[in-house]
Amino acid sequence: MQYDALKTFITLVEVKNFTKASEILHISQPSVSLHIKNLEQDFQTTLFIRSPKSVQITPTGEILYKRAKQMMAIAEAAREDILAFHHEIQGTLVIGSSFTIGEYILPPIIASLHQQFPQLELQVIIGNTEEIIQYTKLLQVDIGLIEGQSNDNEVIIKPFMQDELFIVSASNHPLVKKSTITVTDLQQQNWVAREEGSGTRYYLDHLFRTNGLQVRSLLTISSNQGVKESVIQGLGLSLLSASVIERELKNGDIKILPLEGQHFMRTFSYLYSPTMKNKRNVDTLIEALLKRA
């Protein structure tokens, strides 16, 4: 028994005319007749009483009509289930993320995605901004998350949220006593910085250049946590994201040094290779990022 034959049978029952049925189904009238003839042979019964002016369904035709409607409904449900399966959020999503985003912004987003899509396997690779751009270009990750922008034309890059950075110090640093500080106050200070290639380091270097700051010493550490601990221990000042220092500010371990007349804003962006465009898993993460922002 064929799907098309049942579909033809149901249509003919409902319109009661071979010509109309053929027009609705976009098949020839002889094809409609053939489908009905094959069904009658399969069930060894007459399904319609035909006359020049009308088509009348028989009692056995009524029985088949009821069951055929059920079978068509089941077939349609199966079609929808299969389509849903192909569009289901599942498989693996490899995320490349710079340190600040990966350590402080991404975890609650991942937790939410895991709850919504338990079949989705998430992998996160942490690196500095330059590394994540390279991972994305080489398709080692499906999507990258970085601090700032990139002019690389091999990837698509778009912003998803703004982030503010602050000059910070240990709670017992002499500058903490001042309500605001000036560029002069920052001259010949000790600093703790992220490594070259880090988005945060880029902004600190920009702070030095634009304000003509002379640095007494510069300690470089390749993790936000290491930078924070060094600041707490009084090894120097630093420039860190609000998301990175939230807990330490509440605990009083770190203090913000507001620089007079200056604010430090940057953009968090996502990027992906054009080959990943419209990939369902990638789009799902992008939606979550924009919702978080």
PDB file of N, CA and C in Angstrom, residues 1 4 28 51 59-60 64 90 109 127 129-130 169 172 191 202 218 223-224 248 251 256 258 264 276 284:
ATOM      1  N   MET A   1       0.850  -1.199   0.000  1.00  0.00           N
ATOM      2  CA  MET A   1       0.000   0.000   0.000  1.00  0.00           C
ATOM      3  C   MET A   1       0.884   1.246   0.000  1.00  0.00           C
ATOM      4  N   ASP A   4       1.072   7.648  -1.656  1.00  0.00           N
ATOM      5  CA  ASP A   4       0.400   8.470  -2.663  1.00  0.00           C
ATOM      6  C   ASP A   4      -1.004   7.968  -2.962  1.00  0.00           C
ATOM      7  N   SER A  28      -2.601  13.415 -13.267  1.00  0.00           N
ATOM      8  CA  SER A  28      -3.622  13.223 -14.300  1.00  0.00           C
ATOM      9  C   SER A  28      -4.812  12.443 -13.736  1.00  0.00           C
ATOM     10  N   SER A  51     -20.780   6.999 -10.964  1.00  0.00           N
ATOM     11  CA  SER A  51     -21.827   7.306 -11.928  1.00  0.00           C
ATOM     12  C   SER A  51     -21.355   8.504 -12.742  1.00  0.00           C
ATOM     13  N   PRO A  59     -19.582   1.550   2.086  1.00  0.00           N
ATOM     14  CA  PRO A  59     -19.337   1.320   3.518  1.00  0.00           C
ATOM     15  C   PRO A  59     -17.897   0.883   3.812  1.00  0.00           C
ATOM     16  N   THR A  60     -17.322   0.015   2.945  1.00  0.00           N
ATOM     17  CA  THR A  60     -15.931  -0.374   3.173  1.00  0.00           C
ATOM     18  C   THR A  60     -14.979   0.783   2.874  1.00  0.00           C
ATOM     19  N   LEU A  64     -12.019   2.399   5.297  1.00  0.00           N
ATOM     20  CA  LEU A  64     -10.650   2.725   4.872  1.00  0.00           C
ATOM     21  C   LEU A  64     -10.362   4.219   5.047  1.00  0.00           C
ATOM     22  N   GLN A  90      22.224  19.466  19.000  1.00  0.00           N
ATOM     23  CA  GLN A  90      22.941  18.309  19.498  1.00  0.00           C
ATOM     24  C   GLN A  90      24.316  18.267  18.834  1.00  0.00           C
ATOM     25  N   ILE A 109      26.567  31.129  30.856  1.00  0.00           N
ATOM     26  CA  ILE A 109      25.941  30.882  29.557  1.00  0.00           C
ATOM     27  C   ILE A 109      26.002  29.400  29.223  1.00  0.00           C
ATOM     28  N   GLY A 127      42.345  30.915  25.487  1.00  0.00           N
ATOM     29  CA  GLY A 127      43.609  31.464  24.999  1.00  0.00           C
ATOM     30  C   GLY A 127      43.521  32.975  24.991  1.00  0.00           C
ATOM     31  N   THR A 129      43.579  36.710  22.992  1.00  0.00           N
ATOM     32  CA  THR A 129      42.807  37.157  21.831  1.00  0.00           C
ATOM     33  C   THR A 129      43.443  36.742  20.508  1.00  0.00           C
ATOM     34  N   GLU A 130      44.755  36.920  20.376  1.00  0.00           N
ATOM     35  CA  GLU A 130      45.423  36.563  19.121  1.00  0.00           C
ATOM     36  C   GLU A 130      45.325  35.070  18.848  1.00  0.00           C
ATOM     37  N   SER A 169      44.202  48.579  42.535  1.00  0.00           N
ATOM     38  CA  SER A 169      45.382  48.432  43.393  1.00  0.00           C
ATOM     39  C   SER A 169      45.020  47.578  44.598  1.00  0.00           C
ATOM     40  N   ASN A 172      45.576  48.521  50.463  1.00  0.00           N
ATOM     41  CA  ASN A 172      46.418  49.381  51.312  1.00  0.00           C
ATOM     42  C   ASN A 172      47.385  50.254  50.514  1.00  0.00           C
ATOM     43  N   TRP A 191      53.533  48.056  37.878  1.00  0.00           N
ATOM     44  CA  TRP A 191      52.327  47.551  37.228  1.00  0.00           C
ATOM     45  C   TRP A 191      52.403  46.032  37.072  1.00  0.00           C
ATOM     46  N   TYR A 202      46.461  44.824  25.642  1.00  0.00           N
ATOM     47  CA  TYR A 202      46.358  45.839  24.591  1.00  0.00           C
ATOM     48  C   TYR A 202      45.833  47.152  25.159  1.00  0.00           C
ATOM     49  N   LEU A 218      57.309  46.372  35.404  1.00  0.00           N
ATOM     50  CA  LEU A 218      56.147  45.729  34.794  1.00  0.00           C
ATOM     51  C   LEU A 218      56.274  44.217  34.970  1.00  0.00           C
ATOM     52  N   SER A 223      47.574  35.097  33.233  1.00  0.00           N
ATOM     53  CA  SER A 223      46.238  34.730  33.689  1.00  0.00           C
ATOM     54  C   SER A 223      45.661  35.871  34.517  1.00  0.00           C
ATOM     55  N   ASN A 224      44.348  36.028  34.442  1.00  0.00           N
ATOM     56  CA  ASN A 224      43.690  37.067  35.225  1.00  0.00           C
ATOM     57  C   ASN A 224      43.835  36.819  36.722  1.00  0.00           C
ATOM     58  N   GLU A 248      36.514  40.386  44.354  1.00  0.00           N
ATOM     59  CA  GLU A 248      37.555  41.028  45.164  1.00  0.00           C
ATOM     60  C   GLU A 248      37.133  42.410  45.649  1.00  0.00           C
ATOM     61  N   ASN A 251      34.860  41.850  48.594  1.00  0.00           N
ATOM     62  CA  ASN A 251      35.616  41.416  49.777  1.00  0.00           C
ATOM     63  C   ASN A 251      36.564  42.488  50.298  1.00  0.00           C
ATOM     64  N   ILE A 256      39.386  50.254  43.435  1.00  0.00           N
ATOM     65  CA  ILE A 256      39.430  50.957  42.153  1.00  0.00           C
ATOM     66  C   ILE A 256      40.059  52.328  42.350  1.00  0.00           C
ATOM     67  N   PRO A 258      39.960  55.633  40.514  1.00  0.00           N
ATOM     68  CA  PRO A 258      39.298  56.363  39.422  1.00  0.00           C
ATOM     69  C   PRO A 258      40.205  57.441  38.842  1.00  0.00           C
ATOM     70  N   PHE A 264      37.437  53.629  30.669  1.00  0.00           N
ATOM     71  CA  PHE A 264      38.041  52.639  29.762  1.00  0.00           C
ATOM     72  C   PHE A 264      36.982  51.600  29.367  1.00  0.00           C
ATOM     73  N   MET A 276      31.174  28.494   8.852  1.00  0.00           N
ATOM     74  CA  MET A 276      30.328  28.185  10.006  1.00  0.00           C
ATOM     75  C   MET A 276      29.029  28.991  10.004  1.00  0.00           C
ATOM     76  N   THR A 284      22.976  29.078  18.032  1.00  0.00           N
ATOM     77  CA  THR A 284      22.408  28.939  19.378  1.00  0.00           C
ATOM     78  C   THR A 284      23.266  29.663  20.406  1.00  0.00           C
TER      79      THR A 284
END
